[in-house]
XYZ file of C-alpha atoms in Angstrom:
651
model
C 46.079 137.803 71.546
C 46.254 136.863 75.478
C 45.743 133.666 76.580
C 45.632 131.341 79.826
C 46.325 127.949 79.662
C 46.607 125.598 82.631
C 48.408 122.447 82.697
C 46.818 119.226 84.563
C 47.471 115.780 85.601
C 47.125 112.445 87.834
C 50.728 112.649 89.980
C 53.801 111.789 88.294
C 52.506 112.192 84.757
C 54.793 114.969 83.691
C 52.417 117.851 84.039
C 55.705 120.121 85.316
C 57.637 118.521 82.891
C 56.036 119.466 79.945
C 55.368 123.219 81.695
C 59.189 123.612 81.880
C 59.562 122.471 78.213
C 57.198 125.143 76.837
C 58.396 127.831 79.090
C 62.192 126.414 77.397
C 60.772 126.216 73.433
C 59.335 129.897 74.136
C 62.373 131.433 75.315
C 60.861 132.063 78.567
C 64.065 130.252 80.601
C 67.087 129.492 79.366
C 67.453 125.780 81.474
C 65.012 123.508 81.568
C 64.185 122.180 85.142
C 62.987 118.664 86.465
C 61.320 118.054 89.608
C 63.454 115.195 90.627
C 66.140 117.599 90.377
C 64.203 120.035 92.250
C 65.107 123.279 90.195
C 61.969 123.134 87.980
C 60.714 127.084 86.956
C 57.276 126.889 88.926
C 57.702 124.856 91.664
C 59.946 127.277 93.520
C 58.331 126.291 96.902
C 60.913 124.675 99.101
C 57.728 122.123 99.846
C 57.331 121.619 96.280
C 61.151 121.331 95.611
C 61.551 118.540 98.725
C 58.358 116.757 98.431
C 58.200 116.549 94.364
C 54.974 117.626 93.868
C 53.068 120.895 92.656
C 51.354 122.432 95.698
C 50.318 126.073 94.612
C 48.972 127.097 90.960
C 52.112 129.031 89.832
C 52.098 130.781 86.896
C 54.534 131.887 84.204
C 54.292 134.326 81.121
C 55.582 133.255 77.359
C 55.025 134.743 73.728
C 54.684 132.621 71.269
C 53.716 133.795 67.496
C 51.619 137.174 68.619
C 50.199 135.590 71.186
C 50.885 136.175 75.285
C 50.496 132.741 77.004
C 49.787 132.758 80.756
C 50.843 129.393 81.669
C 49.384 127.970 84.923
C 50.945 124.670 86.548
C 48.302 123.219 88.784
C 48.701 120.684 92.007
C 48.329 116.793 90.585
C 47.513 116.022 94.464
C 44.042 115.554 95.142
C 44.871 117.292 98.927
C 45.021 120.206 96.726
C 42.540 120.245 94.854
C 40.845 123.322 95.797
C 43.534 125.347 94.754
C 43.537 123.768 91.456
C 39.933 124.365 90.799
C 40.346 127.709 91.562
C 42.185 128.200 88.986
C 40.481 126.545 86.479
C 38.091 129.506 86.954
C 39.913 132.115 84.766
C 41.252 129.771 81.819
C 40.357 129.777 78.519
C 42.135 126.494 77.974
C 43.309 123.702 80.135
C 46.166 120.531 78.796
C 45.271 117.285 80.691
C 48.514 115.295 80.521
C 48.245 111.792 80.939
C 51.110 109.627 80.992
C 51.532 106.543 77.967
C 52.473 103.783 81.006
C 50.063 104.573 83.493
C 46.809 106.033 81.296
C 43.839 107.859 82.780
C 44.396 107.712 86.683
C 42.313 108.736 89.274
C 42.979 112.226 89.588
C 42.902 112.514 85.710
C 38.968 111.883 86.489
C 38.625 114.293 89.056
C 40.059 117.694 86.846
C 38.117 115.713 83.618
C 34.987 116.659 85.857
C 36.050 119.814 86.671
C 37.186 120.988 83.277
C 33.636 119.809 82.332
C 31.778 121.805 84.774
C 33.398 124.996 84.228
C 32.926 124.336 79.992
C 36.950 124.872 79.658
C 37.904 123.846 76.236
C 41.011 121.145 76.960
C 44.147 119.558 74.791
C 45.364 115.998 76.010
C 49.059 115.491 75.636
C 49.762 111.848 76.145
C 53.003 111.930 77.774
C 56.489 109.873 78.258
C 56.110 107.691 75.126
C 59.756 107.078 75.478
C 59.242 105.188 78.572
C 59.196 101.249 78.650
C 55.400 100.022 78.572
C 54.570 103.146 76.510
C 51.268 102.342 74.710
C 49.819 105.898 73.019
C 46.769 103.807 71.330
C 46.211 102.200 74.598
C 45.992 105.220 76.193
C 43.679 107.114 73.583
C 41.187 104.226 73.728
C 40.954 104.736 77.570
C 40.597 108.581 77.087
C 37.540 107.813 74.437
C 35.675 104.785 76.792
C 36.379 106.811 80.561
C 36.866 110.582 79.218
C 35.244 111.607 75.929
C 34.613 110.031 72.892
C 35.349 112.891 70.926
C 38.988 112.644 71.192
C 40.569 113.529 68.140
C 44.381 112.710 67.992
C 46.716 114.925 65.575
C 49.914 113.715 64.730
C 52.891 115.636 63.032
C 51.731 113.734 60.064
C 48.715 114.755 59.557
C 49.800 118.136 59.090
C 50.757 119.199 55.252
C 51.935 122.220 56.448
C 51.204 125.062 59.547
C 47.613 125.687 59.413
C 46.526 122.720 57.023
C 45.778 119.533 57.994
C 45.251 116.544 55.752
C 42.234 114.934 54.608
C 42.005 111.678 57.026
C 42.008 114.212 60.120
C 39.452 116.691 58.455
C 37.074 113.320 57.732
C 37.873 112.579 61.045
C 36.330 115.840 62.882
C 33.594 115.875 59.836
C 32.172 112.795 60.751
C 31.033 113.822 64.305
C 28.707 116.227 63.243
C 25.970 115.458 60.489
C 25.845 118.948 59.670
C 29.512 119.613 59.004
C 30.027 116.091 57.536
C 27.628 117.443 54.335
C 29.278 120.650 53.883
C 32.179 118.782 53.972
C 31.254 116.994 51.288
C 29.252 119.771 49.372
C 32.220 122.484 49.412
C 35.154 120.216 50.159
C 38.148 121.659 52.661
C 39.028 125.183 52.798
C 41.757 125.664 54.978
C 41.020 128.774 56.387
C 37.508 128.022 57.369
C 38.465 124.670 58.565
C 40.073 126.536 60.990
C 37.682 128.358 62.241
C 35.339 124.984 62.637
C 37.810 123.185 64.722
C 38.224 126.108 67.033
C 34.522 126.534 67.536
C 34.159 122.996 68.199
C 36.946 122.661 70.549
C 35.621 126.364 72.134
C 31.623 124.583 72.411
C 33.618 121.151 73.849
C 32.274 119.141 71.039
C 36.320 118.048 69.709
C 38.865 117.643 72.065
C 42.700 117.514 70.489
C 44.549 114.460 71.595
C 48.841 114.502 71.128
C 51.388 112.291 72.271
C 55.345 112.566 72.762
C 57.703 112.983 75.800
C 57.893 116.077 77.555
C 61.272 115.042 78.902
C 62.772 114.229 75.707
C 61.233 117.165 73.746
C 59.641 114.880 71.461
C 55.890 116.360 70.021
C 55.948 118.973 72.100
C 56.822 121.903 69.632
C 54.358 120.458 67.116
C 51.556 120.540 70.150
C 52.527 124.142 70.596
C 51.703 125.138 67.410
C 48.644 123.210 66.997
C 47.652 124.776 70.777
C 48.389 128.310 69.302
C 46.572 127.435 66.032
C 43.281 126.483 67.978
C 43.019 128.093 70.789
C 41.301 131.996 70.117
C 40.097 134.511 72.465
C 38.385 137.748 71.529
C 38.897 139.672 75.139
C 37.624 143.480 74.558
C 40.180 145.999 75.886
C 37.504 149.279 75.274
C 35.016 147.906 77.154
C 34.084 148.811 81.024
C 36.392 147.108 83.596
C 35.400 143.189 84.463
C 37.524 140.694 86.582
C 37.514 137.634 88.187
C 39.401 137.014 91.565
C 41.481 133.210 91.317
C 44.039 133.499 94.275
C 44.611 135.583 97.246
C 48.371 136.061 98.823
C 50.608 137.567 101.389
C 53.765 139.040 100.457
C 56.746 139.044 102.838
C 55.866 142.365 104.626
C 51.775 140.660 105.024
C 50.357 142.872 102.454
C 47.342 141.373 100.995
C 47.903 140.566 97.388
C 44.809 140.102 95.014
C 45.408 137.736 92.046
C 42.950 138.772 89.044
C 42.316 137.831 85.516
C 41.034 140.715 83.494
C 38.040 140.000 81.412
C 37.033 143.073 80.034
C 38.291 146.525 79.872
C 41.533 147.753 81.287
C 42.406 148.842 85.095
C 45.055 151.049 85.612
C 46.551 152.311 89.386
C 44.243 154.141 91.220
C 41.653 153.020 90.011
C 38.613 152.139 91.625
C 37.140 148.657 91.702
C 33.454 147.733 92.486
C 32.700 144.428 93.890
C 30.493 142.371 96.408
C 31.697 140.070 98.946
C 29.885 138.361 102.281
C 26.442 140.485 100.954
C 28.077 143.717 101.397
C 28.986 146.341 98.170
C 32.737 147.798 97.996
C 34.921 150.291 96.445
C 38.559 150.649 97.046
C 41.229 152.076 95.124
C 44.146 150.154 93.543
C 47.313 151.261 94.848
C 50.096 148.664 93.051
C 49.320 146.442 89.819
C 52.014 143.211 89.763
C 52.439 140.859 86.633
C 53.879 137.619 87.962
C 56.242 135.639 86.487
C 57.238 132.531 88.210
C 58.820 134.159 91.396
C 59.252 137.195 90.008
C 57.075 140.187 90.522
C 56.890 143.106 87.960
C 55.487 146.537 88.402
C 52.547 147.285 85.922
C 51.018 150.936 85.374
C 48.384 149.159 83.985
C 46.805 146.173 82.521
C 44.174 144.894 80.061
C 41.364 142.341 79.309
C 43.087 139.115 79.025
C 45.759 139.611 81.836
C 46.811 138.019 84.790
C 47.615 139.942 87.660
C 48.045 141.078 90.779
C 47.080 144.061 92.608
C 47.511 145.774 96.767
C 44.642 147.532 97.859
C 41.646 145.500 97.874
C 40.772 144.135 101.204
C 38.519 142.248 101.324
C 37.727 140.435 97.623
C 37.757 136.569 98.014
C 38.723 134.205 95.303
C 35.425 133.599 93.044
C 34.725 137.060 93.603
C 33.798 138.837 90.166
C 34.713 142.576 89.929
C 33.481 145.637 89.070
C 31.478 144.885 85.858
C 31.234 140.974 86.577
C 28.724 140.809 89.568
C 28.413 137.194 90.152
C 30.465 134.641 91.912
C 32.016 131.153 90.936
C 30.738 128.815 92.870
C 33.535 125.695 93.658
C 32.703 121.895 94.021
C 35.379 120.500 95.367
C 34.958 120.779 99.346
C 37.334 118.840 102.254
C 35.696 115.963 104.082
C 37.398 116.038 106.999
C 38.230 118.238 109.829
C 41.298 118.793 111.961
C 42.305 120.571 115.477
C 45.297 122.780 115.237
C 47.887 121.451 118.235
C 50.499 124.242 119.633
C 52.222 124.730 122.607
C 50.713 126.633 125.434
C 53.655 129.571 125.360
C 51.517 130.334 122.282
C 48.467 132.775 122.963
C 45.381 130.826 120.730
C 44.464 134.393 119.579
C 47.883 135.111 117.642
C 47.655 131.368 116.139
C 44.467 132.555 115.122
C 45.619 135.487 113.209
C 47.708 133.681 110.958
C 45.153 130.718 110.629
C 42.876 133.828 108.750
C 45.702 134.787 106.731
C 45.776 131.424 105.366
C 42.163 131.262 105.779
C 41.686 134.131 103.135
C 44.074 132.459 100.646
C 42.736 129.011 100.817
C 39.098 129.600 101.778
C 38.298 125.791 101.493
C 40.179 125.718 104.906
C 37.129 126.871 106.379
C 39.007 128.198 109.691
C 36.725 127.962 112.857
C 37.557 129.559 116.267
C 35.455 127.964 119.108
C 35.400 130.728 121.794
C 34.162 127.880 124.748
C 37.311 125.464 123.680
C 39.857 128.155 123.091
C 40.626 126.151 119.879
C 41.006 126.691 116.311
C 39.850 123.642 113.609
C 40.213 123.692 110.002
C 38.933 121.730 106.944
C 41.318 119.755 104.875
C 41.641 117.425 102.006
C 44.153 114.812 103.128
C 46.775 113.992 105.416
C 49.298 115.387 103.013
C 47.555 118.781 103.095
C 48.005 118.755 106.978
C 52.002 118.015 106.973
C 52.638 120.755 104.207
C 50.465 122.753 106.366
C 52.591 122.477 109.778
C 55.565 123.430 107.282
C 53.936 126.401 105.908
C 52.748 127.529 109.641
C 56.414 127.368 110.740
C 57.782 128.871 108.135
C 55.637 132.408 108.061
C 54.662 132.743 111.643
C 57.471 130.589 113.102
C 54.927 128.395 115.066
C 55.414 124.576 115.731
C 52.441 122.937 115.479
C 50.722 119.685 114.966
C 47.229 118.692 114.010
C 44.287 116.429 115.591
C 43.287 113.250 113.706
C 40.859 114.394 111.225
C 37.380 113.764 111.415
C 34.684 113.234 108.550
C 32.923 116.355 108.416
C 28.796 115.707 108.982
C 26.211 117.547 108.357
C 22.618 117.513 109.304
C 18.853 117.817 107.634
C 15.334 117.664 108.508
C 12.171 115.301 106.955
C 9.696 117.450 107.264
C 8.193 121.025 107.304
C 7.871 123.091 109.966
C 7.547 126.843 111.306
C 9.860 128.286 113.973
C 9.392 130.877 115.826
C 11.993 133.074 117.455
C 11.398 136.211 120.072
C 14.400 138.295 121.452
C 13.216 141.052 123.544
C 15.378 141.709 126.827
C 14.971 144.957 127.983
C 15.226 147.828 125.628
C 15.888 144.915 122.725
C 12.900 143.746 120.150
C 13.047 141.434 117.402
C 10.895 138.817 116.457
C 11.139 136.105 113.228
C 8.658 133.156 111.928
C 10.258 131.376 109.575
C 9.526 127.900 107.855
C 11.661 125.049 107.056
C 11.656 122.795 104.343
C 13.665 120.237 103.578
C 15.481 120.462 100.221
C 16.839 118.931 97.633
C 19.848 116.661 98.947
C 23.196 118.719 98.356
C 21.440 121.675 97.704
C 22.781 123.397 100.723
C 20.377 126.666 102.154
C 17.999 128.124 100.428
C 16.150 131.381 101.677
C 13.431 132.558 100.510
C 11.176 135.961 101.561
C 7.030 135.276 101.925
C 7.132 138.375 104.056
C 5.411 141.465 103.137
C 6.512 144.729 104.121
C 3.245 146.203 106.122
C 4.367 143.174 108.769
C 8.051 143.923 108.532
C 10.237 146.623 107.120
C 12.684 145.698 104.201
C 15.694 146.517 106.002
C 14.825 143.771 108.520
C 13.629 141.504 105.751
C 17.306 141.789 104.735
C 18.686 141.774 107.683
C 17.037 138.284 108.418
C 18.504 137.070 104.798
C 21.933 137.950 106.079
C 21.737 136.024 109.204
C 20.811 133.229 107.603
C 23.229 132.998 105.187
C 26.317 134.251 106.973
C 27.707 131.409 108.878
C 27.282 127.414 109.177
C 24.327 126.690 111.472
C 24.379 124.128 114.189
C 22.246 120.618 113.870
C 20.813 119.132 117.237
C 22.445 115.933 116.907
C 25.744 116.463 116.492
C 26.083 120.272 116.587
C 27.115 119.948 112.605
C 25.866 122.194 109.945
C 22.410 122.113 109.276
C 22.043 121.924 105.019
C 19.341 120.632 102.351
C 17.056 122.942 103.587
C 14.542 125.419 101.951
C 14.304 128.391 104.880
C 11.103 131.039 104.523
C 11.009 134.218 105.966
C 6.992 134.283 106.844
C 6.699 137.249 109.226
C 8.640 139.210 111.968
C 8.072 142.378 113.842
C 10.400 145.392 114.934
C 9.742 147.700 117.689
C 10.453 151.481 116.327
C 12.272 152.341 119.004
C 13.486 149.317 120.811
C 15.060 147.415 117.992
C 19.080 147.377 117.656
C 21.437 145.942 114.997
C 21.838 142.325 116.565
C 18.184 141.881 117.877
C 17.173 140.111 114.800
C 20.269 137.744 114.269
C 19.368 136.733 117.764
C 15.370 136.732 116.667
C 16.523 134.450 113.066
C 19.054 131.866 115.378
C 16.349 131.072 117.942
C 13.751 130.608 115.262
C 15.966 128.270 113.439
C 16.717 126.023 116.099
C 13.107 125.963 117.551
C 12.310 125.106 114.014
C 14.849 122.160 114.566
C 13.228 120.720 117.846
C 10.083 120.830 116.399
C 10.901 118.336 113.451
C 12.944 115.044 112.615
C 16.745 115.418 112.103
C 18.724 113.133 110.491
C 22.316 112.593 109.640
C 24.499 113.047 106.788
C 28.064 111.902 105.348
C 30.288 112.538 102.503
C 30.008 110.122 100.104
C 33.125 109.225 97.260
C 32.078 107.886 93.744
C 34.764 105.643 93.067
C 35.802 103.681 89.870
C 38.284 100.779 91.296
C 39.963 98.442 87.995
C 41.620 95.313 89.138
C 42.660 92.062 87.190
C 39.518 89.390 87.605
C 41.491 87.110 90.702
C 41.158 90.107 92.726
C 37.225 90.697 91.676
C 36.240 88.491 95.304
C 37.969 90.680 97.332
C 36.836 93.562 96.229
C 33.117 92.495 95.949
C 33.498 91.887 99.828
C 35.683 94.982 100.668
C 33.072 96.702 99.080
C 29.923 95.072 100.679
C 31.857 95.435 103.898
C 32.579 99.315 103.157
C 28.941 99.778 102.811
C 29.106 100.947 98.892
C 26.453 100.777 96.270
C 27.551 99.683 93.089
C 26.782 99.098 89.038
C 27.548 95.352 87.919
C 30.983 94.518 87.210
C 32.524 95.428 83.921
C 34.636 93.203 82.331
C 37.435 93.950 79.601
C 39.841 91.088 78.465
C 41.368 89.840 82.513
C 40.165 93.620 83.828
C 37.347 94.213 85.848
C 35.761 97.562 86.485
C 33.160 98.519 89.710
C 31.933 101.595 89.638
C 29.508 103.321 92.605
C 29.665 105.185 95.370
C 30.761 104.918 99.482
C 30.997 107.053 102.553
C 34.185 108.467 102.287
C 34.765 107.065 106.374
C 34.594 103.655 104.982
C 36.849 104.285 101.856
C 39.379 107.202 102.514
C 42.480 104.869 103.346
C 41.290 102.149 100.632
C 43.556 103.008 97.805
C 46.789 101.973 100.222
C 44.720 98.460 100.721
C 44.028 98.181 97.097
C 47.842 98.651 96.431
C 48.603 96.116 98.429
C 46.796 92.971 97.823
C 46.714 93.846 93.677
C 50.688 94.273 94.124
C 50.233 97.732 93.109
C 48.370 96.871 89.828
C 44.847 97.705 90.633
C 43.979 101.199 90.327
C 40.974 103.712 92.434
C 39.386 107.075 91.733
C 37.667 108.588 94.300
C 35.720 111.639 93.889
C 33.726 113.592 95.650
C 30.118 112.857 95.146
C 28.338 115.002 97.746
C 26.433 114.448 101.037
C 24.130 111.585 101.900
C 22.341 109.528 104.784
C 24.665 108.414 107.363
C 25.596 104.430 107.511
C 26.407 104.778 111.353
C 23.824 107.213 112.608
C 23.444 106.446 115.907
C 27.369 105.320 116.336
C 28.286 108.591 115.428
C 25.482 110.381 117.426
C 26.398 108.390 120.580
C 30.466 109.105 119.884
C 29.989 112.830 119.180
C 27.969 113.645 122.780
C 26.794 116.563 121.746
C 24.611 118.424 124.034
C 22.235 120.749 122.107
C 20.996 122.330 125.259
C 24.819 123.450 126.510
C 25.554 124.974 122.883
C 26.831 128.520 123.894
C 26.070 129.588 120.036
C 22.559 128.709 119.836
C 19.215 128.466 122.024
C 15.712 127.162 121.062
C 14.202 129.362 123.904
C 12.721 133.197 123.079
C 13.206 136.110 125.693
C 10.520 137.851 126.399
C 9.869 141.218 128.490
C 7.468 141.958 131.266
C 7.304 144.118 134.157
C 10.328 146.008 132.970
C 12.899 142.752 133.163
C 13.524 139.959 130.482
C 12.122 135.879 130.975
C 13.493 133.038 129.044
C 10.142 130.675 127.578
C 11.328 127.121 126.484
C 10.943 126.115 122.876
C 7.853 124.005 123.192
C 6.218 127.101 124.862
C 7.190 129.735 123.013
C 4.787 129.672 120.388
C 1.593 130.765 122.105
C 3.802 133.567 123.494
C 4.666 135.252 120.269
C 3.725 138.823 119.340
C 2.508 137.948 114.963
């Protein structure tokens, strides 16, 4: 049996720890490594080894019973975040470690979420009981009031023997289901289909396990492996046809593209061909190396089967998310940077080859979002967190030997509309015809761009149809206020026209743009901002301050809730007003008040016209976009101002 478990945690709560441990218990290394020692299996990064924290989702390979464990160790940063939740993608069970001293932390909220949303079934481990302060039943009443009530913890003592567990725990998991509770009582406990329950509970996230011990010390950790093995079952079919999920995308030392993929159905073998979709367009290329990876090391596979991690060389274009050949669809991610940065070098360096390694790292991190602005000569990225930026200057300098700094980073905006409205756009220079009608909506908030197609093909061929679907969805579109994505809108293709002869590839992306934006000038935008949802905890002689940090941040927020000399504020802020907070909160609660901050989507602006007036954008100079339509007559192309056009237009 094949299966992937990843291994997740707030910062410092042994996540890497307890990684090294298995890989140890397994026979899978023969040392165990630390991270303050810096020789730890999976974090063979020199970043990871100086800094002391898990930056890429490495993965290892143990056996354990008859089972094949892929064993991911995921970033505990939140500036990496993105490349955790990729991963999360293509497990079929995930180990939140949280440690006894500390208990659920901010970051422990943020993959709790994410574990949630993509339905992976998850162990806890509470971790470093052997540490002064330890409290293992404080700890599992904070994972049942701010995780999940249905925490369930096993202890070595509940077991009778491997596979049979005694009857306080099996009253324990009856009692949260009616159902089960009376064949419980009716039949009595079989251990074999007792079994079977607890793993289709913990599958359908109805029980989640709960452990404790100390990684470092090896305490409870071989009893949570076989209780892991015991519960966790897949049922991948090898005979079926070929289906995979893309998680990563790498570089190896000579710059061949490497595509990480977990197999979930079927087997792939080299040379064979894989079907997939990316950016709208359908593609088939041939495998030409399969690698299993195993920490650093690289292994040469003829071939490979549903349940297996890999990595293969000749697919070129397949971005992570990207199901393959019989998986069609595509995972869609949540966790998205707020802020933006320009990339600084030296003028010896020509933009264009920055560039080039900018979409290298582009393709393996696509949250980076990499942006080339052809007027500025300048490249900007998307990031998570000032830590993200200074591992990326290291990373930059050590594969393309560039020195570079970054920009300060900027909140990222975006922009909507109020109310409906048709735009019109009209491209027709001389020997060039396209024209597009298309209405905007706006949309639910956060619910990004939505086309539809109202069209019908006696006004407009198909193919153009398409074509105007594809222009719409395959880039960021500028606002008029700040020249920031437009989003949160519903977009209509209503009619068009083609000329038969006249009409060329790029005459309806110009045709789709101009409608757009005259669709923009004709309506009211407005501005939006990330927002955080935060959870802060401090003692109650802090509870002023906050209220007033708060009120001064310009949060929303529930009531105070107050436990014993704790008080807890939940609700939500612009992430402008609240991305340097936890520092603050560290400091005047001496370190003892605690913040989770997580991404909570897009939402009015607080400083509208502040920002409007700071950003200076002129929507008339934009060298990407233009409200006017071109028009032909006499043999020689006119430009016709937005608030003009319409009475101009051909349908």
């Amino acid at each position: 049996m094949k299966k992937t478990i990843g291994i997740f945690a707030h910062v410092d709560a042994g996540k890497t720890t307890l990684a090294e441990q298995l890989l140890y218990i397994t026979n899978t290394i023969q040392e165990r490594g630390r991270v303050d020692h810096q020789n730890a299996y999976m974090d063979r990064h020199d970043i990871e080894k100086e800094r002391g924290i898990t930056v890429f989702a490495d993965q290892a390979t143990m056996l354990f019973n008859d089972s094949t464990y892929y064993v991911m160790d995921t970033p505990g940063h939140v500036d990496f975040s993105p490349e955790m939740e990729r991963a999360i993608a293509v497990m079929d069970a995930a180990v939140v470690v949280i440690s006894a001293v500390e208990g659920v932390e901010g970051h422990t909220e943020t993959v709790w979420q994410l574990l949630r949303k993509h339905n992976v079934p998850t162990f806890l481990f509470i971790n470093k009981i052997d540490r002064v302060g330890a409290d293992a039943a404080r700890v599992l009443a904070e994972i049942r009031s701010e995780l999940t009530e249905d925490a369930c913890m096993i202890t070595e003592e509940d077991m009778l023997h491997e596979g049979v567990w005694q009857a306080p725990l099996i009253e324990a998991v009856a009692e949260r289901d009616e159902q089960l509770l009376e064949a419980y009582i009716k039949q009595g406990y079989e251990p074999s289909r007792w079994l079977k329950v607890m793993s289709d509970m913990i599958k359908r996230e109805q029980l989640f396990p709960c452990f404790s011990g100390s990684a470092l010390q090896n305490v409870g950790v071989i009893h949570f492996l076989h209780q892991l093995d015991l519960l966790i079952k897949t049922d991948y079919d090898p005979q079926a046809a070929f289906a995979g999920r893309v998680y990563k995308i790498r570089h190896d030392d000579q710059g061949a593209r490497m595509t990480y993929i977990k197999a979930l159905g079927g087997m792939l073998r080299v040379r064979d061909e894989i079907m997939y979709s990316t950016g709208g367009e359908t593609i088939t290329e041939k495998v030409t190396h399969i690698r299993l990876i195993n920490g650093g090391r690289l292994i040469a596979a003829d071939q490979v089967q549903a349940g297996d991690l890999f990595a293969v060389t000749g697919l070129t274009a397949a971005a992570a998310g990207d199901g393959l050949g019989n998986l069609s669809d595509r995972t869609v991610y949540e966790l998205v940077p707020t802020l933006k940065s320009k990339v600084q070098f030296d003028s010896s360096i020509h933009p264009k080859d920055m560039l080039r390694g900018f979409r290298l790292l582009d393709a393996e991190d696509p949250s980076l979002s990499v942006h080339w602005d052809e007027s500025a000569q300048a490249i900007h990225i998307h990031v998570m967190g000032l830590i993200q930026l200074e591992v990326l200057e290291r990373i930059v300098f050590e594969r393309f030997g560039y020195q570079i700094t970054f920009g300060e980073p900027e909140i990222l905006y975006k922009e909507t509309i109020t109310e409906a409205v048709v735009g019109c756009g009209h491209f027709e220079p001389l020997k060039h015809y396209a024209e597009v009608h298309l209405r905007l909506a706006p949309g639910e908030r956060n619910s990004g761009i939505v086309f539809e197609n109202a069209c019908h093909p006696d006004m407009l061929p198909v193919n153009y149809q398409h074509l105007v679907a594809q222009h719409v969805g395959e880039r960021d579109h500028h606002g008029l206020l700040t020249g920031s994505p437009v989003t949160d809108l519903k977009i209509t293709l209503l009619k068009g026209r083609a000329h038969n002869k006249h009409t060329h590839g790029g005459d309806f992306r110009e045709a789709t743009y101009r409608a757009l934006r005259q669709g923009l000038e004709k309506t009211t935008n407005r501005l939006l901002e990330p927002y955080y949802h935060f959870k802060i905890k401090v003692s109650a002689e802090y509870i002023g301050r906050l209220m007033s940090d708060l009120m001064q941040a310009k949060a929303s927020f529930e009531p105070p809730e107050t436990a014993g000399d704790q008080v807890t504020v939940t609700g939500s802020a612009p992430v402008s007003t609240m991305m340097n907070y936890s520092m603050e909160l560290a400091s005047y609660t001496k370190g003892r008040g605690t913040i989770s901050l997580v991404y909570g989507g897009y939402d009015w602006c607080h400083n509208e016209e502040e920002v409007i007036e700071r950003k200076r954008y002129d929507k008339n100079a934009d060298p990407e976009y233009s409200s006017s339509s071109i028009f032909c007559a006499k043999g020689s192309g006119y430009s016709v101002p937005w608030d003009e056009a319409d009475r101009h237009m051909h349908v």
